[in-house]
Tab-separated table of C-alpha atoms in Angstrom:
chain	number	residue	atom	x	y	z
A	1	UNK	CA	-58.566	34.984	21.167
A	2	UNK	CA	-57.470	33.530	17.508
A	3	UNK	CA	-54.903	31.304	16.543
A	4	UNK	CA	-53.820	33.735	14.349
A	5	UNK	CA	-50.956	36.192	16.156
A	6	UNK	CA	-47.455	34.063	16.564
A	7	UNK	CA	-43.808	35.459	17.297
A	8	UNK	CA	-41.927	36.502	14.239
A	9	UNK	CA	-38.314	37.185	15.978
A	10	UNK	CA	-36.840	40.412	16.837
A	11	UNK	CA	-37.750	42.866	14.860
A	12	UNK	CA	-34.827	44.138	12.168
A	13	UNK	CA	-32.986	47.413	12.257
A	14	UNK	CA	-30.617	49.330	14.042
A	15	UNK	CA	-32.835	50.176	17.099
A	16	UNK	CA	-33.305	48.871	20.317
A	17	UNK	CA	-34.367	50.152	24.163
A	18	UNK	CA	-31.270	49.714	26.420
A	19	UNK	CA	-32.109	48.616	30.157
A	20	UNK	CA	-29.557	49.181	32.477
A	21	UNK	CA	-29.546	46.251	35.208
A	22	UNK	CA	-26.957	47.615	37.703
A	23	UNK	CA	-28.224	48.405	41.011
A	24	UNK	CA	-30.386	46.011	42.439
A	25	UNK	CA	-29.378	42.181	42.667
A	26	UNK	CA	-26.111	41.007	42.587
A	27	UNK	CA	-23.493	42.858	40.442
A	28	UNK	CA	-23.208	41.908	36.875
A	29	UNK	CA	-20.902	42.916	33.924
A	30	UNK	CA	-24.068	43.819	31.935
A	31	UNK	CA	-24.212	47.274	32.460
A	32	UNK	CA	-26.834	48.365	30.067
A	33	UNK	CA	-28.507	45.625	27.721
A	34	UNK	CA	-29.885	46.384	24.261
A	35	UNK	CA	-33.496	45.385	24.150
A	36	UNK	CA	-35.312	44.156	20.760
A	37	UNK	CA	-39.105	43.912	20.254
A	38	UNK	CA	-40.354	41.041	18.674
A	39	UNK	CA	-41.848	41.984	14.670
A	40	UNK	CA	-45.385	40.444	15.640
A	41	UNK	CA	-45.820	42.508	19.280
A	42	UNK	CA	-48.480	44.624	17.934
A	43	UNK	CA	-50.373	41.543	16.888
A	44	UNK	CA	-49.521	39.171	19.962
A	45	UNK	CA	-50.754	42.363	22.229
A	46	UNK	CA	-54.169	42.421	20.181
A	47	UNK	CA	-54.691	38.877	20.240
A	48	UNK	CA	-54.259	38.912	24.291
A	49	UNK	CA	-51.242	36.925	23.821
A	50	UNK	CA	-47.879	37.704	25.901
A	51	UNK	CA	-45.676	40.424	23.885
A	52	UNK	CA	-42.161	39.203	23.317
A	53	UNK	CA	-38.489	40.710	23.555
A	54	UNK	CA	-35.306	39.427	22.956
A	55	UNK	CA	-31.774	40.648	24.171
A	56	UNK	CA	-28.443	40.975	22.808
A	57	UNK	CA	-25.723	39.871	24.845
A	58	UNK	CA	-23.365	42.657	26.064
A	59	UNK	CA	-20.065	41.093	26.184
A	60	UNK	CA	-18.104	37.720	27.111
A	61	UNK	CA	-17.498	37.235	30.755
A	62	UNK	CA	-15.450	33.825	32.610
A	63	UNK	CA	-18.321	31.267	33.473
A	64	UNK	CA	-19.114	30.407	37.153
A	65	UNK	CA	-17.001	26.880	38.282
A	66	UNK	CA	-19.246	23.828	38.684
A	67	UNK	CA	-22.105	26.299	39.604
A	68	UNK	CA	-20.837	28.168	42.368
A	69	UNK	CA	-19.350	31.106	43.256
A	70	UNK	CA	-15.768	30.691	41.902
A	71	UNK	CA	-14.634	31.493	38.467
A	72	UNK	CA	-13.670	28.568	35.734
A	73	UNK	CA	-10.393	29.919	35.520
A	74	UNK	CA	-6.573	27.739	36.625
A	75	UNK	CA	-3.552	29.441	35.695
A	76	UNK	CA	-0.331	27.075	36.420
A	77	UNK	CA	3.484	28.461	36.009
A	78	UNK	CA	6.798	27.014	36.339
A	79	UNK	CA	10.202	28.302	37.938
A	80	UNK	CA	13.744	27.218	38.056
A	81	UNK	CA	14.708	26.248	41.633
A	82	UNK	CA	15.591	27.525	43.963
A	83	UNK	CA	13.396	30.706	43.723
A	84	UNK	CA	15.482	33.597	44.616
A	85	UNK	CA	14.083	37.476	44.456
A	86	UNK	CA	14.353	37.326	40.650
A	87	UNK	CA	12.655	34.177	39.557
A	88	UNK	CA	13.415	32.381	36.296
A	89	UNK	CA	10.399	31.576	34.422
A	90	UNK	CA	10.186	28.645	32.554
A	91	UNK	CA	6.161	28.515	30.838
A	92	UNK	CA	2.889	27.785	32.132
A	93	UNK	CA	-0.449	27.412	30.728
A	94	UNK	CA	-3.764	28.157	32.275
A	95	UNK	CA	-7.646	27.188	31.085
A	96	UNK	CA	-10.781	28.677	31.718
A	97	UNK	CA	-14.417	29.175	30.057
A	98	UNK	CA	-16.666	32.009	29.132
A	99	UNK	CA	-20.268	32.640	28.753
A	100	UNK	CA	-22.311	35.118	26.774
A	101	UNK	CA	-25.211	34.608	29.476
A	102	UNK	CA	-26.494	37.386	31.427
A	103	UNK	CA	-25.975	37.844	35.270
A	104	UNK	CA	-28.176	35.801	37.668
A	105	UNK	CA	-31.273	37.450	38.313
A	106	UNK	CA	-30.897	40.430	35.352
A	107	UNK	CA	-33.449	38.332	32.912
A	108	UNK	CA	-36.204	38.514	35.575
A	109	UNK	CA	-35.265	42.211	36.245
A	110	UNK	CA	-35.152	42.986	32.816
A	111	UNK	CA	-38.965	41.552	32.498
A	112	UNK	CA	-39.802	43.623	35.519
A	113	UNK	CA	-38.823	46.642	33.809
A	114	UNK	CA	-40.536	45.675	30.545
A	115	UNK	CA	-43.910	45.331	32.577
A	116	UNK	CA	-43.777	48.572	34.292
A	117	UNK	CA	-42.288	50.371	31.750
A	118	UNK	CA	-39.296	51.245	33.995
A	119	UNK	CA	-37.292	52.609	31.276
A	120	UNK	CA	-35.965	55.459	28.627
A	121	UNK	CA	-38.871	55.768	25.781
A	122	UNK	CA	-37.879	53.397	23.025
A	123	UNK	CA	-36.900	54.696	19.313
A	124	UNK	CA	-40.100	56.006	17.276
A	125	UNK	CA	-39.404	53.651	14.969
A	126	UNK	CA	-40.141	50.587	17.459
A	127	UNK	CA	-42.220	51.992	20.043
A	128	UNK	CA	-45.298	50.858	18.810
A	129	UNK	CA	-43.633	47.098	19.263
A	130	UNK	CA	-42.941	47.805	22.771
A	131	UNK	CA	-47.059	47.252	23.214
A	132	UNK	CA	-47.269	45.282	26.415
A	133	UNK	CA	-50.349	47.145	28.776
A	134	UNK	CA	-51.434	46.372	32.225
A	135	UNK	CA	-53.382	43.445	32.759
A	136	UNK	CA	-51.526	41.895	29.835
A	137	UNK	CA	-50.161	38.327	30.248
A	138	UNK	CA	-46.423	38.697	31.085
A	139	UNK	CA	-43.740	39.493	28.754
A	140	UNK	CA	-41.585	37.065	27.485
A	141	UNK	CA	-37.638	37.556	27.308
A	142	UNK	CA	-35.378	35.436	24.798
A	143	UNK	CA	-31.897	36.175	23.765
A	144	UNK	CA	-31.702	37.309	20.158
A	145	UNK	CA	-31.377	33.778	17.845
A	146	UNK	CA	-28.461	32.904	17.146
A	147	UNK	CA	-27.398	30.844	14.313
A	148	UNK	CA	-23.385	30.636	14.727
A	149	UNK	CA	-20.583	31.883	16.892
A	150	UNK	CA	-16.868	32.259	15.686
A	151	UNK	CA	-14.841	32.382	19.216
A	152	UNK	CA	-11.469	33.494	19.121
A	153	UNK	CA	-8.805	34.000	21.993
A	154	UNK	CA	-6.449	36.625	21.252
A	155	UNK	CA	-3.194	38.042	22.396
A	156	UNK	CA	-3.792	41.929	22.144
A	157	UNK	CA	-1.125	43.326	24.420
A	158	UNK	CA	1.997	44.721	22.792
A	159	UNK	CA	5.280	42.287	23.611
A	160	UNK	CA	6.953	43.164	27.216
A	161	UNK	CA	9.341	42.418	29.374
A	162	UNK	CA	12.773	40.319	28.827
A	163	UNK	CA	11.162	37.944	26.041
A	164	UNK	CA	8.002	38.497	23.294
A	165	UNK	CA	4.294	36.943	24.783
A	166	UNK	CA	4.276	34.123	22.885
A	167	UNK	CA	0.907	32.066	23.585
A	168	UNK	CA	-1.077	29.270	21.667
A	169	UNK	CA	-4.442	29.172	22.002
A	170	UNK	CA	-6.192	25.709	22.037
A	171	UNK	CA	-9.896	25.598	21.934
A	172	UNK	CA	-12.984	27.302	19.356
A	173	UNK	CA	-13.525	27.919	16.713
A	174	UNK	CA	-17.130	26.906	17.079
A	175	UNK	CA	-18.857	28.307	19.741
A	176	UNK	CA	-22.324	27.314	21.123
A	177	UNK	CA	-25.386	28.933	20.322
A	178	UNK	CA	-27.198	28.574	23.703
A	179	UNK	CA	-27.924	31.292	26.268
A	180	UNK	CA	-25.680	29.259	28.594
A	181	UNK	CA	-23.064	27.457	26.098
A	182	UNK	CA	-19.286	28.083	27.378
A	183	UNK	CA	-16.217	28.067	25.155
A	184	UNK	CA	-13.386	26.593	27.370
A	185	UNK	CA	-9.864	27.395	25.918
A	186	UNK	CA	-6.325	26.169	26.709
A	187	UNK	CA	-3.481	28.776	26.727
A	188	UNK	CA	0.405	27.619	27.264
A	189	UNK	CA	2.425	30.640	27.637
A	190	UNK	CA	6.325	31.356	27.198
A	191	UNK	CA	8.417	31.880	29.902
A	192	UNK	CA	8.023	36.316	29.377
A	193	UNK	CA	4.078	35.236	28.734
A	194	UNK	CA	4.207	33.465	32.166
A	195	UNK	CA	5.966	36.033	33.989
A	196	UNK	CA	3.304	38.515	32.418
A	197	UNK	CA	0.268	36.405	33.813
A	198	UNK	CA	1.915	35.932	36.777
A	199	UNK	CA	2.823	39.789	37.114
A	200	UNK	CA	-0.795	40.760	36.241
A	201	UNK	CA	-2.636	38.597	38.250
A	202	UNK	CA	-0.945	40.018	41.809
A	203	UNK	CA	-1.476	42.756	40.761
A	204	UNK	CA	-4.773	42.056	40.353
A	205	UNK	CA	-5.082	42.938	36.734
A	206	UNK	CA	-6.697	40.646	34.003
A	207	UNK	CA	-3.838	38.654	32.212
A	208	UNK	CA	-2.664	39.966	28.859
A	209	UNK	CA	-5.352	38.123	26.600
A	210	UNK	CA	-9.294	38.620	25.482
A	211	UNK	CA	-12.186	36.612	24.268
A	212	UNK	CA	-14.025	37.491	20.947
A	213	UNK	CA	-17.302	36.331	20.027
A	214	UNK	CA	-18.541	37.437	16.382
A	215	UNK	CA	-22.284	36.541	17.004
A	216	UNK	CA	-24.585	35.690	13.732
A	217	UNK	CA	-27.852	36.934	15.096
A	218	UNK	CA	-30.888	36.704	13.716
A	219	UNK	CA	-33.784	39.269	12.998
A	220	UNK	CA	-37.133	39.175	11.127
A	221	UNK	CA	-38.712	42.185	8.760
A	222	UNK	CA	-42.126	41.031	10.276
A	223	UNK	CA	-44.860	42.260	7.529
A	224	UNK	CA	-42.497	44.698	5.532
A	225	UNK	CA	-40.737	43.260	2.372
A	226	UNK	CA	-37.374	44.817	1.358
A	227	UNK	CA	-36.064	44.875	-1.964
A	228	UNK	CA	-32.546	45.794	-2.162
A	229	UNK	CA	-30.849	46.811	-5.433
A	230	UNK	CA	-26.960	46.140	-5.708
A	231	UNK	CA	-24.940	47.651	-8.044
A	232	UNK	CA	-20.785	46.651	-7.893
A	233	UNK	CA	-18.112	48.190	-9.612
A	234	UNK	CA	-16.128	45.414	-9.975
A	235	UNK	CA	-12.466	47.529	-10.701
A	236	UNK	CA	-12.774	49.623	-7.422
A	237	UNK	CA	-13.761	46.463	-5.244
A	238	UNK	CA	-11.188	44.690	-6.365
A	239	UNK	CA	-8.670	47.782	-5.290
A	240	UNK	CA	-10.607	47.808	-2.082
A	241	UNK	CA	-10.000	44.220	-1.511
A	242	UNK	CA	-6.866	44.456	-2.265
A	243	UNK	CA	-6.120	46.759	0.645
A	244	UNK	CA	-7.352	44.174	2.476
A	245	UNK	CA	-6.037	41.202	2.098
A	246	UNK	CA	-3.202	41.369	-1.053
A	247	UNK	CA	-3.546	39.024	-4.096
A	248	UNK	CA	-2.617	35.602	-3.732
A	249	UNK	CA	-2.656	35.331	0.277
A	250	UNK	CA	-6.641	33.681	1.940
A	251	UNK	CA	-9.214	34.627	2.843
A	252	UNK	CA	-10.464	35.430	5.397
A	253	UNK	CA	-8.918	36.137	8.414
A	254	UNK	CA	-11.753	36.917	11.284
A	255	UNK	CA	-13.959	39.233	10.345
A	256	UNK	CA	-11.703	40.772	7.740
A	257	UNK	CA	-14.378	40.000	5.234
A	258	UNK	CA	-16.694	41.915	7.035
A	259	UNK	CA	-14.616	44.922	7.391
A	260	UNK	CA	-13.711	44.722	3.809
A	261	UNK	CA	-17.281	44.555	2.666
A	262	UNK	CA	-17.591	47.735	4.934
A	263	UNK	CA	-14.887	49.372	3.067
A	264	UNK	CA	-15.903	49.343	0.258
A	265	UNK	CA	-19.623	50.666	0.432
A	266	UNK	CA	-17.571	53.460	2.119
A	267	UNK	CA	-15.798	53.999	-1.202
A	268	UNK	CA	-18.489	53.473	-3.439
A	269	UNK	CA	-17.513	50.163	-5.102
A	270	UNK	CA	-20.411	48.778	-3.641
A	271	UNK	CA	-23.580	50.892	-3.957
A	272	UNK	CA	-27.274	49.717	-2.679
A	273	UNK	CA	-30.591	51.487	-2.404
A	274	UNK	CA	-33.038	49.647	-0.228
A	275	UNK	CA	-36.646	50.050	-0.412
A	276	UNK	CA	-40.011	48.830	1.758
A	277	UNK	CA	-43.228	47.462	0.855
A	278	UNK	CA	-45.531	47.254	4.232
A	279	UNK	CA	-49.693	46.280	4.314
A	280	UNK	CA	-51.247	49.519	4.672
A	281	UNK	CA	-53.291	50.559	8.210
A	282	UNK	CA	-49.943	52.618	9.673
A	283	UNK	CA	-51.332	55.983	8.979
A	284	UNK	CA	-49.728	56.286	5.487
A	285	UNK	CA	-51.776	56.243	2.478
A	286	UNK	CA	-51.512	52.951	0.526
A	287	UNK	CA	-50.507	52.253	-2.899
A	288	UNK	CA	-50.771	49.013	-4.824
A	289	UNK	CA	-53.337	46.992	-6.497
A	290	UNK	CA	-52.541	43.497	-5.059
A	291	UNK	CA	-55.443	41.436	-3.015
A	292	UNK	CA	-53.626	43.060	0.196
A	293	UNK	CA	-53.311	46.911	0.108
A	294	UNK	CA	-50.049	48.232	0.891
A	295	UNK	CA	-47.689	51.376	1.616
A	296	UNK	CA	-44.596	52.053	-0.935
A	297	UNK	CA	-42.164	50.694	-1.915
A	298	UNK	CA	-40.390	53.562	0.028
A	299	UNK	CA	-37.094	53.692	0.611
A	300	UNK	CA	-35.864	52.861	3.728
A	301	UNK	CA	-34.287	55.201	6.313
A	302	UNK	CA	-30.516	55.582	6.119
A	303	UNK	CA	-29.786	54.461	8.952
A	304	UNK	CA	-32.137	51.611	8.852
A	305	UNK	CA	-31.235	51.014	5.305
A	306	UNK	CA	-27.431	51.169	6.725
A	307	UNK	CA	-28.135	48.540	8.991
A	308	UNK	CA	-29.547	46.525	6.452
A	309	UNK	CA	-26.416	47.242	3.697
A	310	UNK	CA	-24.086	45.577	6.666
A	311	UNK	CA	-26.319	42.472	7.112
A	312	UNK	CA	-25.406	38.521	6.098
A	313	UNK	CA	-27.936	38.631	2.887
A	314	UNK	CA	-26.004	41.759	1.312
A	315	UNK	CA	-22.299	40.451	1.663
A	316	UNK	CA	-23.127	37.174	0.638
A	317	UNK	CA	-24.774	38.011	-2.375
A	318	UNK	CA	-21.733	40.415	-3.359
A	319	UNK	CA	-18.992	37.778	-2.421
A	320	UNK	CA	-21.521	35.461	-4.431
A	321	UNK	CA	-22.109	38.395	-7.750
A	322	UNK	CA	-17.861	38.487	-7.705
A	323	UNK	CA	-16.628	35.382	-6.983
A	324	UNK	CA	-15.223	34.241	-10.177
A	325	UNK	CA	-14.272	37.622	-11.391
A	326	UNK	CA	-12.160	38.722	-8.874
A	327	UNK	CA	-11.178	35.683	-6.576
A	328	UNK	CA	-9.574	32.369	-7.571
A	329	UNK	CA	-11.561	29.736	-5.379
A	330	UNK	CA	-9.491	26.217	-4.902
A	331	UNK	CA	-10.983	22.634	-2.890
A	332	UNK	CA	-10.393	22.310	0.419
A	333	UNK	CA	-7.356	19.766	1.375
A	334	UNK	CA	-3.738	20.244	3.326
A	335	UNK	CA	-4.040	23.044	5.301
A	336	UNK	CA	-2.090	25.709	3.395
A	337	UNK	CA	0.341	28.191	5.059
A	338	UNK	CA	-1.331	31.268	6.963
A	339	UNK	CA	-4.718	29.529	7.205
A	340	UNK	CA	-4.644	29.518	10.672
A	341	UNK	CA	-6.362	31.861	12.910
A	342	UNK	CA	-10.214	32.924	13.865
A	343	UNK	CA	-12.731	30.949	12.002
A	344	UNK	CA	-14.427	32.075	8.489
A	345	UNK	CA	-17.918	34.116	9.163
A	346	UNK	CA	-20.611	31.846	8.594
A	347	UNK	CA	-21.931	33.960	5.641
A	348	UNK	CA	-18.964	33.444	4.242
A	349	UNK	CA	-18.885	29.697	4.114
A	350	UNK	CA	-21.866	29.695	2.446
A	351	UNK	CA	-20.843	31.105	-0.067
A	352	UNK	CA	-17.513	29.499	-0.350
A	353	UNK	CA	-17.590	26.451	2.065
A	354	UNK	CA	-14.102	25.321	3.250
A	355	UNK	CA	-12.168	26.066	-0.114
A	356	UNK	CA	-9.289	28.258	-0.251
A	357	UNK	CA	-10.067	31.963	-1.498
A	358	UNK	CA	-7.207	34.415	-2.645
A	359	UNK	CA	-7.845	37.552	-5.041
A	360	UNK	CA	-6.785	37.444	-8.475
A	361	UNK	CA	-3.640	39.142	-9.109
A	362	UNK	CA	-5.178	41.293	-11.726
A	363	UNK	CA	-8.130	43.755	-11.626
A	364	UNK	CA	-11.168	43.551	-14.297
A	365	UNK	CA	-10.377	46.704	-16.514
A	366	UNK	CA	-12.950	47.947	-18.687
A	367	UNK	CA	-15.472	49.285	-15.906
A	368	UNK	CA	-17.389	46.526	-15.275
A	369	UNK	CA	-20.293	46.998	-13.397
A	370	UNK	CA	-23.020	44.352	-11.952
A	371	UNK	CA	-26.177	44.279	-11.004
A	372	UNK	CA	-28.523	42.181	-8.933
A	373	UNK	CA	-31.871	42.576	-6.953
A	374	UNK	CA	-32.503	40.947	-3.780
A	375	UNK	CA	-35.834	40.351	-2.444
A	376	UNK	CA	-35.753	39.806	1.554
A	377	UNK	CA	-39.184	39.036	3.387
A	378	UNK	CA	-39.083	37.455	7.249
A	379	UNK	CA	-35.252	36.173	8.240
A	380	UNK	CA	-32.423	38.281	8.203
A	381	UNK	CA	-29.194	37.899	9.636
A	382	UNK	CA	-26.438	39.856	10.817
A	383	UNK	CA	-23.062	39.710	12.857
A	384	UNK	CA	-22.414	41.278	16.610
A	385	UNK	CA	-19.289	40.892	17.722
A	386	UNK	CA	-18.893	40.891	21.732
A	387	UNK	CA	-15.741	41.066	23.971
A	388	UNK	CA	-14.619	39.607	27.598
A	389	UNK	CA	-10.837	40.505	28.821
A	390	UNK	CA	-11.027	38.471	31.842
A	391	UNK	CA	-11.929	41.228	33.984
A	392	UNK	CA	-13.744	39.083	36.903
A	393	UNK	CA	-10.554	37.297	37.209
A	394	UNK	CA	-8.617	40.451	38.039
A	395	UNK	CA	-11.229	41.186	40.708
A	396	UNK	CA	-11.180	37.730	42.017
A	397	UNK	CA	-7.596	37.612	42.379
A	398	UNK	CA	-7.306	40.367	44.336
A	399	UNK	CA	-8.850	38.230	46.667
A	400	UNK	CA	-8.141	34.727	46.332
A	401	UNK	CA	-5.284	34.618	44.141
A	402	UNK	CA	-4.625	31.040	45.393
A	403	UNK	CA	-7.568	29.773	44.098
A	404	UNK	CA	-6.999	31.003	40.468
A	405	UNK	CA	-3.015	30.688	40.271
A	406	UNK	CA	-0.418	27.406	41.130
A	407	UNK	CA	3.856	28.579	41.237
A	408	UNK	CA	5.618	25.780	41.173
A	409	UNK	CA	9.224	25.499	41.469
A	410	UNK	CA	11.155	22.428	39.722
């Protein structure tokens, strides 16, 4: 054995192997989790080392209480007394916390199934990474690094009932970065909002509010190197942007960055072409005259390449490329009016920090177009945004609605 194989990080891409974990321990939300191999498997298996995998978390669910059984979640609402058979609401508020973590028992399931090779054959592309053989130390599991988490509590439901669900949110924007971090919020709710939550919860329905995690996970291009050439046509993004978020009002708001940056490689303001450069030994015939022989450059697969177009390195260095042609970029101080809301991405405050970022009211004319080339070899990074609506709450109050919701009449 040599000191020479060590964990990259999960390897980079679009695919993974997804293990479904229902049906043997207790129940879990996780119904099918999306399994990465680590970028140095092939070279931990060699080196008789144990062969490494990493999971994404499937969605946001309501931590456990103190460690038990019961759900951190307290709802508390207020009527006018007397009650009669059409009670007057007056507000209420109600806290809870959530977890990205995994059910009890699914990580030691989930190695189980890795060992065996209890599960669907994995993408071509990353089978060879999935290299663990009998006799073999055991696997390790990790959840996918993560660097940042933007949490957000959001009112999604359309307005109802005798008054609009009006609802501040207290708690975020940060969120930890832990397999077992929580994100507690605070939520006070208007009288219709409390009649809502009240209304949903007997009924034993989640209340009228979800969770939003936008992940920044991070992957590694184990021995390939990717270069990456951008080309921006700086009048069409700035129409793009535009659609966006108009001139003169900030950025961003959520992940409205991201989805602009989406938008417009869609329209062709942004255009990339992505190529590899891996050492040789994978059955392709090398090229190169460096100390190391190597395959390509080739391009990249389009959907890999895809993947790759959408990932933290790209939209920074386009928000970086166009940030004083098309955006006017003032220093952080008062908070300024409609800067509230989910937090910045975190690619995003590295490029711009904490300032204040609106469009320019005018377009470059001219057809300006720029280039740049970006080199990427080990880290990449790349958002995943998961959900929870509170579901286990609707399933514990069906049950012990006492324990979860306080009516009290002043």
């Amino acid at each position: 054995m040599s000191d020479n194989a060590f964990p990259a990080g999960p390897v980079f891409g679009p695919d993974s192997l997804v293990i479904d974990i229902d049906g043997s321990g207790p129940p879990g939300p996780a119904d099918g989790v999306r399994i990465r191999p680590d970028a140095a498997n092939t070279a931990l298996a060699a080196d008789g080392r144990p062969t490494r995998y990493y999971f994404q978390p499937p969605r946001v669910t309501v931590a456990p209480r103190g460690g038990g059984p019961d759900l951190d979640f307290s709802a508390t609402v207020t009527l006018q007394g007397p009650v009669g058979p059409d009670p007057e609401y007056l507000g209420g508020s109600c806290t809870f916390s959530c977890t990205a973590a995994l059910p009890d028992g699914a990580e030691a399931r989930i190695i189980q199934k890795l060992a065996a090779h209890e599960h669907p054959d994995p993408p071509a592309r990353i089978a060879a990474l999935f290299a663990h053989r009998p006799g073999d130390p055991a696997p390790e599991l990790l959840m996918v690094p993560i660097t940042a988490n933007a949490v957000s509590c959001v009112v999604e439901h359309p307005p109802t009932g005798p008054g609009p669900l009006l609802m501040s949110v207290q708690g975020g924007p940060g969120g930890g970065i832990d397999i077992l971090a929580r994100s507690s919020f605070l939520v006070s709710f208007s009288p219709a909002a409390a009649e809502a939550v009240v209304t949903n919860l007997r009924d034993a329905a989640a209340p009228p509010f979800l969770v939003r995690n936008v992940l920044t996970e991070q992957f590694d291009t184990g021995p390939s190197t990717l270069e990456t050439d951008v080309n921006v046509d700086v009048e069409k993004l700035h129409g793009v942007f535009a659609a966006a978020v108009p001139p003169g009002e900030p950025w961003p708001r959520g992940d409205t960055a991201g989805a602009a940056f989406r938008a417009a490689v869609a329209a062709g303001a942004v255009r990339t072409r992505v190529t590899e450069t891996r050492p040789a030994g994978t059955g392709t015939a090398p090229s190169g005259n460096g100390p190391t022989t190597t395959v390509g450059p080739v391009l990249l697969d389009p959907a890999v390449a895809a993947w790759f177009s959408d990932s933290d390195e790209l939209r920074k260095s386009v928000f970086g490329l166009v940030a004083t042609s098309l955006f006017d970029v003032t220093p952080a101080g008062a908070p300024q009016p409609g800067q509230g809301g989910p937090p910045a991405p975190a690619w995003w405050t590295e490029v711009f920090g904490d300032a204040r970022v609106t469009l320019k009211s005018e377009s470059p004319t001219g057809g300006v177009q720029l280039q740049q080339s970006l080199i990427t070899q080990g880290t990449v990074t790349a958002e995943h945004t998961i959900e929870g609506n509170l579901a286990e709450v609707a399933e514990a109050a069906r049950t012990q609605l006492d324990k979860y919701l306080t009516v009290i009449a002043i």
